[in-house]
PDB file of C-alpha atoms in Angstrom:
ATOM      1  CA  UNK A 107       0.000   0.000   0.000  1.00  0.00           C
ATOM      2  CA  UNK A 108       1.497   3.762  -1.439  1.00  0.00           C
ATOM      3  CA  UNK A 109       2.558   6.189   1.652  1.00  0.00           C
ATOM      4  CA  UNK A 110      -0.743   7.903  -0.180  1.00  0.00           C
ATOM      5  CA  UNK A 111      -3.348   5.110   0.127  1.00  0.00           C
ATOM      6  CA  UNK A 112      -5.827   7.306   3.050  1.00  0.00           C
ATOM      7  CA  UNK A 113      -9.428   5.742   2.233  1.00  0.00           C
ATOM      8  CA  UNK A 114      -9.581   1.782   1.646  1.00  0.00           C
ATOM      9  CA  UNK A 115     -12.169   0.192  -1.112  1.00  0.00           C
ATOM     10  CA  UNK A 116     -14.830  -0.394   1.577  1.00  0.00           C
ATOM     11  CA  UNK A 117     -14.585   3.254   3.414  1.00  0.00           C
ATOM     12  CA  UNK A 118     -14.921   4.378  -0.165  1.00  0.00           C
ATOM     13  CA  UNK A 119     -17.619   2.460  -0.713  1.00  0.00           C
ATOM     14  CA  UNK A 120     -19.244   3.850   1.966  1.00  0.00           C
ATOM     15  CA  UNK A 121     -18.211   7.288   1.052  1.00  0.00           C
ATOM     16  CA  UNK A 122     -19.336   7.356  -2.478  1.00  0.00           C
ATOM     17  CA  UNK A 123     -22.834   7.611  -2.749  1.00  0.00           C
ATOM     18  CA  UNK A 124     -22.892  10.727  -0.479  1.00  0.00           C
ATOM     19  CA  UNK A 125     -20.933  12.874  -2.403  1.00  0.00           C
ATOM     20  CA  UNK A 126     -22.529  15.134  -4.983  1.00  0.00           C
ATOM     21  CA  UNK A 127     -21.874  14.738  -8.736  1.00  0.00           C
ATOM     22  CA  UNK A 128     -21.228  17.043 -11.554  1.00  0.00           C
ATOM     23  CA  UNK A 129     -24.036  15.761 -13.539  1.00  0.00           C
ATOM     24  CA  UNK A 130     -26.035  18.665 -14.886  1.00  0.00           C
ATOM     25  CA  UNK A 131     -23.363  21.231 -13.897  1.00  0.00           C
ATOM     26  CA  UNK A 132     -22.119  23.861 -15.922  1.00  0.00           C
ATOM     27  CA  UNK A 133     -18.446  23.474 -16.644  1.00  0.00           C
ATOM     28  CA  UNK A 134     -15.798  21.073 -16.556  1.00  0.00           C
ATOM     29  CA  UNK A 135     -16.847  17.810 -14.621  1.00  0.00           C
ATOM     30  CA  UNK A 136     -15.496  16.981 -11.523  1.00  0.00           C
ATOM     31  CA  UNK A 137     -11.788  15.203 -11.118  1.00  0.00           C
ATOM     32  CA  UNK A 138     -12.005  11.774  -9.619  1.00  0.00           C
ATOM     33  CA  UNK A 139     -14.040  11.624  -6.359  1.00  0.00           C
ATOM     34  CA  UNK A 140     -11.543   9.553  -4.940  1.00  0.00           C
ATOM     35  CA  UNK A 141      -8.341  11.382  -5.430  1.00  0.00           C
ATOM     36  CA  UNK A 142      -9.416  14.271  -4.332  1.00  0.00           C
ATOM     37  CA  UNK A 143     -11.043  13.031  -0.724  1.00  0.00           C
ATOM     38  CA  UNK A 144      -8.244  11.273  -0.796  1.00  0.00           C
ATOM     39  CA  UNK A 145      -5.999  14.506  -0.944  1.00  0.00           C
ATOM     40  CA  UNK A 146      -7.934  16.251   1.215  1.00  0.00           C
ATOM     41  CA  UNK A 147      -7.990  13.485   4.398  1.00  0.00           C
ATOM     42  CA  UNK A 148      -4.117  13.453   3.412  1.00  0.00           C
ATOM     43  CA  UNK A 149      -3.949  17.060   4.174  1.00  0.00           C
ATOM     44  CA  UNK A 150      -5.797  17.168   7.317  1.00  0.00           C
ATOM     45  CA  UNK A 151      -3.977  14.180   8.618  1.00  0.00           C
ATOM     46  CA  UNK A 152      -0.462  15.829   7.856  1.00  0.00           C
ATOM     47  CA  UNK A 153      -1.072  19.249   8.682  1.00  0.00           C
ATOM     48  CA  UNK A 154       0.033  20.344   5.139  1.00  0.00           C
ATOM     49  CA  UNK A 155      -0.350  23.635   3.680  1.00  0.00           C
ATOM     50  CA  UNK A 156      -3.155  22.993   0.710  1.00  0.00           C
ATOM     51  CA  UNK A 157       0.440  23.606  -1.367  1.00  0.00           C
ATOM     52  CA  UNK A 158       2.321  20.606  -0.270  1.00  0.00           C
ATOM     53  CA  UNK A 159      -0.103  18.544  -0.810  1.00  0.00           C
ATOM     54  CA  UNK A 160       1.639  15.570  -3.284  1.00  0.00           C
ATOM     55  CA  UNK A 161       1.088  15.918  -6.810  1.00  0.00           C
ATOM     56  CA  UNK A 162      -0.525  12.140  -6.613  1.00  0.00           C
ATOM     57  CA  UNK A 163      -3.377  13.716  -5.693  1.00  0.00           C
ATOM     58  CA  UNK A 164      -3.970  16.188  -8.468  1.00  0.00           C
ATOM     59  CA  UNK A 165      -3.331  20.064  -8.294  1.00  0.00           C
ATOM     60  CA  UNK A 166      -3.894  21.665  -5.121  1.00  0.00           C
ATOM     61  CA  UNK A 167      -6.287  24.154  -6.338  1.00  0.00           C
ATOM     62  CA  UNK A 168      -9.004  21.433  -6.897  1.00  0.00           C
ATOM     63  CA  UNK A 169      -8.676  20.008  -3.680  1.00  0.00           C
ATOM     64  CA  UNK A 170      -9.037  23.203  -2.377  1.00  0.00           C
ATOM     65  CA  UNK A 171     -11.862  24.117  -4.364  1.00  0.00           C
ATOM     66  CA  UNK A 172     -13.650  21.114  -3.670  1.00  0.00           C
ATOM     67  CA  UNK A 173     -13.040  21.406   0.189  1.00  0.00           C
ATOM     68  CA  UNK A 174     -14.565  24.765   0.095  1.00  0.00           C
ATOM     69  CA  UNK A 175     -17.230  23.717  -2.187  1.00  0.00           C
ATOM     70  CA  UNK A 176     -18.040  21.045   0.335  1.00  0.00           C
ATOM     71  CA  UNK A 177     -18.079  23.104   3.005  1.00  0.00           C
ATOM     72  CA  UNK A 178     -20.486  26.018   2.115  1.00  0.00           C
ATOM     73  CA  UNK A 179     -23.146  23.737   0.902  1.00  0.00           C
ATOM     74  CA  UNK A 180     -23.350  21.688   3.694  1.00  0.00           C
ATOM     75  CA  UNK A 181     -21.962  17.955   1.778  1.00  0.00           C
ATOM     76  CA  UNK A 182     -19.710  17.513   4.670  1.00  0.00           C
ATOM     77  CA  UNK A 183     -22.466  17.652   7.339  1.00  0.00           C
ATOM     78  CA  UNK A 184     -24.221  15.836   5.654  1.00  0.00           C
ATOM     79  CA  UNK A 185     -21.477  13.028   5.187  1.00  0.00           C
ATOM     80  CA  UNK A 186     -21.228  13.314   9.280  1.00  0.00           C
ATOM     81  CA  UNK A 187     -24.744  12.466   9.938  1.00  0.00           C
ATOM     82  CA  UNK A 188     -25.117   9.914   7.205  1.00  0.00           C
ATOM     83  CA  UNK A 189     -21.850   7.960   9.158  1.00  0.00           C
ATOM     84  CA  UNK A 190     -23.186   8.630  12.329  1.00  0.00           C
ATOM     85  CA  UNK A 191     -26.125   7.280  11.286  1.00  0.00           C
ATOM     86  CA  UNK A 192     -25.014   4.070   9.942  1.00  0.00           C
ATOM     87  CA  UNK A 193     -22.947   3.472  12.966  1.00  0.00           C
ATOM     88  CA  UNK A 194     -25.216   3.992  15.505  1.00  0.00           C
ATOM     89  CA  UNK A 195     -27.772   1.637  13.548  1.00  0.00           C
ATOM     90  CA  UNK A 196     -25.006  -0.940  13.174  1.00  0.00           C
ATOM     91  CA  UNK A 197     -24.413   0.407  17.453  1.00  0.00           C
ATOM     92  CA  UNK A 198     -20.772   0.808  16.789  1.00  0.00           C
ATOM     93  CA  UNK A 199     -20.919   4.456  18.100  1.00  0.00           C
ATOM     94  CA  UNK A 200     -20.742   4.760  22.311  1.00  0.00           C
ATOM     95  CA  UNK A 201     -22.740   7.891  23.109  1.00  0.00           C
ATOM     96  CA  UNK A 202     -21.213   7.833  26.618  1.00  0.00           C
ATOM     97  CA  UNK A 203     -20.299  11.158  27.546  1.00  0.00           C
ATOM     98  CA  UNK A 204     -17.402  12.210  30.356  1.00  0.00           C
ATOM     99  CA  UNK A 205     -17.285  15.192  32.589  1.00  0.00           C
ATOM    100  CA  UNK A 206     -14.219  16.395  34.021  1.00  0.00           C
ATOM    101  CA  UNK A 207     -14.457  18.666  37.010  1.00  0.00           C
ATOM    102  CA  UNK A 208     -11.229  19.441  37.382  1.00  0.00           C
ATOM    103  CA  UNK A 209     -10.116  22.889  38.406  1.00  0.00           C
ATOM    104  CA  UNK A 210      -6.890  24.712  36.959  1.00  0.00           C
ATOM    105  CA  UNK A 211      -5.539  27.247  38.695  1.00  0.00           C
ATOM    106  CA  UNK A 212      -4.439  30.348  37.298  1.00  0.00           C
ATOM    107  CA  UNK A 213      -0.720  31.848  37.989  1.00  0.00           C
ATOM    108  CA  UNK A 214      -0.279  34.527  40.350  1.00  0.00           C
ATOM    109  CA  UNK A 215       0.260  37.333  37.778  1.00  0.00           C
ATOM    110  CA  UNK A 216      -2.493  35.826  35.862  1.00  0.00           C
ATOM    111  CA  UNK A 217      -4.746  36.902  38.665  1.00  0.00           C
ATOM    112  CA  UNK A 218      -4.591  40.996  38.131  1.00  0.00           C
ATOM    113  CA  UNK A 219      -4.561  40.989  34.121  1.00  0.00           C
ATOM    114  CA  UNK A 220      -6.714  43.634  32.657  1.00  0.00           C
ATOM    115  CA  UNK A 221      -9.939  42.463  31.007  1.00  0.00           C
ATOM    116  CA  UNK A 222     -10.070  45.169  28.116  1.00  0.00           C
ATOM    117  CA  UNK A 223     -12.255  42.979  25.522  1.00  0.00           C
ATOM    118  CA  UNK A 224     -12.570  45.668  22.685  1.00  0.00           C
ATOM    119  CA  UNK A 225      -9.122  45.759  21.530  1.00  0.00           C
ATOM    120  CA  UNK A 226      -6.994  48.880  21.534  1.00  0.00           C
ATOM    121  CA  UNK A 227      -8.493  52.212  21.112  1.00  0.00           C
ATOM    122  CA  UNK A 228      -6.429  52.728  18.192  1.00  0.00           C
ATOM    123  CA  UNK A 229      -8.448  50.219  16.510  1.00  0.00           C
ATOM    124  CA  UNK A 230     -11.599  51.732  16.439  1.00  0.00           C
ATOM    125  CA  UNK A 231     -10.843  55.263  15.423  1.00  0.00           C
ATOM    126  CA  UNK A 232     -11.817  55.998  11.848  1.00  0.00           C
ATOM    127  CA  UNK A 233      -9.146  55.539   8.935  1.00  0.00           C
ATOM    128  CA  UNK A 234      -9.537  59.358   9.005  1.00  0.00           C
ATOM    129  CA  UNK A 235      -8.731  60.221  11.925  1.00  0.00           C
ATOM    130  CA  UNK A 236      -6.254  57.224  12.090  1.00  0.00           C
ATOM    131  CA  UNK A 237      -4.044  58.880   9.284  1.00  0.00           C
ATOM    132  CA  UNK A 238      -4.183  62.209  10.751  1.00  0.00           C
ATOM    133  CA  UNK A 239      -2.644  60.753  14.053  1.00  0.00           C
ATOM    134  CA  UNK A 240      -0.152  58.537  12.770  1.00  0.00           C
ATOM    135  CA  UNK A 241       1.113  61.462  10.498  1.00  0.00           C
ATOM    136  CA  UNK A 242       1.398  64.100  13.305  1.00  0.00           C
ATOM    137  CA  UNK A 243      -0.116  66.391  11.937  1.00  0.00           C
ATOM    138  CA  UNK A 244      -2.306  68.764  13.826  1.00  0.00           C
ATOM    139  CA  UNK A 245      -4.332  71.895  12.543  1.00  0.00           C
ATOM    140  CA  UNK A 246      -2.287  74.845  13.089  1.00  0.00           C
ATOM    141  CA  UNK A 247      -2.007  78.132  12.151  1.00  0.00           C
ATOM    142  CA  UNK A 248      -0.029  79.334   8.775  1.00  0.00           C
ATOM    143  CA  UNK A 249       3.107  80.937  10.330  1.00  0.00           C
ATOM    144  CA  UNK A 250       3.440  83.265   6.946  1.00  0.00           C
ATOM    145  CA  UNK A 251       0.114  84.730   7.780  1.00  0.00           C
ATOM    146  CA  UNK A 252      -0.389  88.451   9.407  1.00  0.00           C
ATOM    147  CA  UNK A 253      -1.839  88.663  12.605  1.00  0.00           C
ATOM    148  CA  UNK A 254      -5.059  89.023  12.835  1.00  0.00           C
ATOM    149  CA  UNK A 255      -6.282  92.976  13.439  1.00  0.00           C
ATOM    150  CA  UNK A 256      -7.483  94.943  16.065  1.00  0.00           C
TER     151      UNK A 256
END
């Protein structure tokens, strides 16, 4: 089995009928379903940047397209449930849950830390105003003009 191999035939076969198709899609259709979960699990499991990912698994941009794609209309959600699902039918999945109590306690000089939650002030002054700070400048007077009369 290749360094590469991430989903075996029966995951996949699990896997496959839950993904969406290109079928009736404008455009190019979709690379091979396979490759690219495949790339994508790869990518989580390493911690890669979507640019390292190995050329085995096609360019980089599709996976990341397709993970994105994925993700804003909800196909990984509702992979989850379908999974969860099956494995709670098949009562594979424990549902026990476990509570730990225990308490942490904060260093010393943790204990007086400021709790500012808005940020800095800087931050919310207008670009404006921002600008005119950061450059010094402040309205003053024209030196080359007469004083004013009496």
């Amino acid at each position: 089995m290749p360094r590469t191999a991430v989903l075996t035939d029966a995951q996949w076969a699990r896997l496959a009928p839950l993904l969406p198709s290109s079928e009736g899609r404008r455009g190019r259709p979709f690379r091979d379903d396979r490759r690219v979960l495949e790339g994508i699990i790869y990518r989580y499991r390493c911690g890669l940047p979507w640019r390292d990912v190995p050329a085995e698994f096609g360019p980089w941009q599709t996976l990341w397209k397709r993970h994105r794609r994925y993700s804003g209309d909800g196909t990984w959600d509702h992979i989850l449930a379908a999974l969860l699902i099956e494995a709670d039918a098949a009562e594979v999945l424990g549902w026990a849950v476990s509570v730990d109590s225990t308490i942490i306690r904060a260093h010393q000089h943790a204990a007086t830390l400021k709790r500012d939650t808005g940020g800095r002030i800087e931050l919310h002054e207008s670009a404006r105003r921002t600008s005119r700070s950061r450059a010094g400048t402040v309205p003053r007077r024209a030196v080359d003009e007469d004083p004013p009369a009496r």
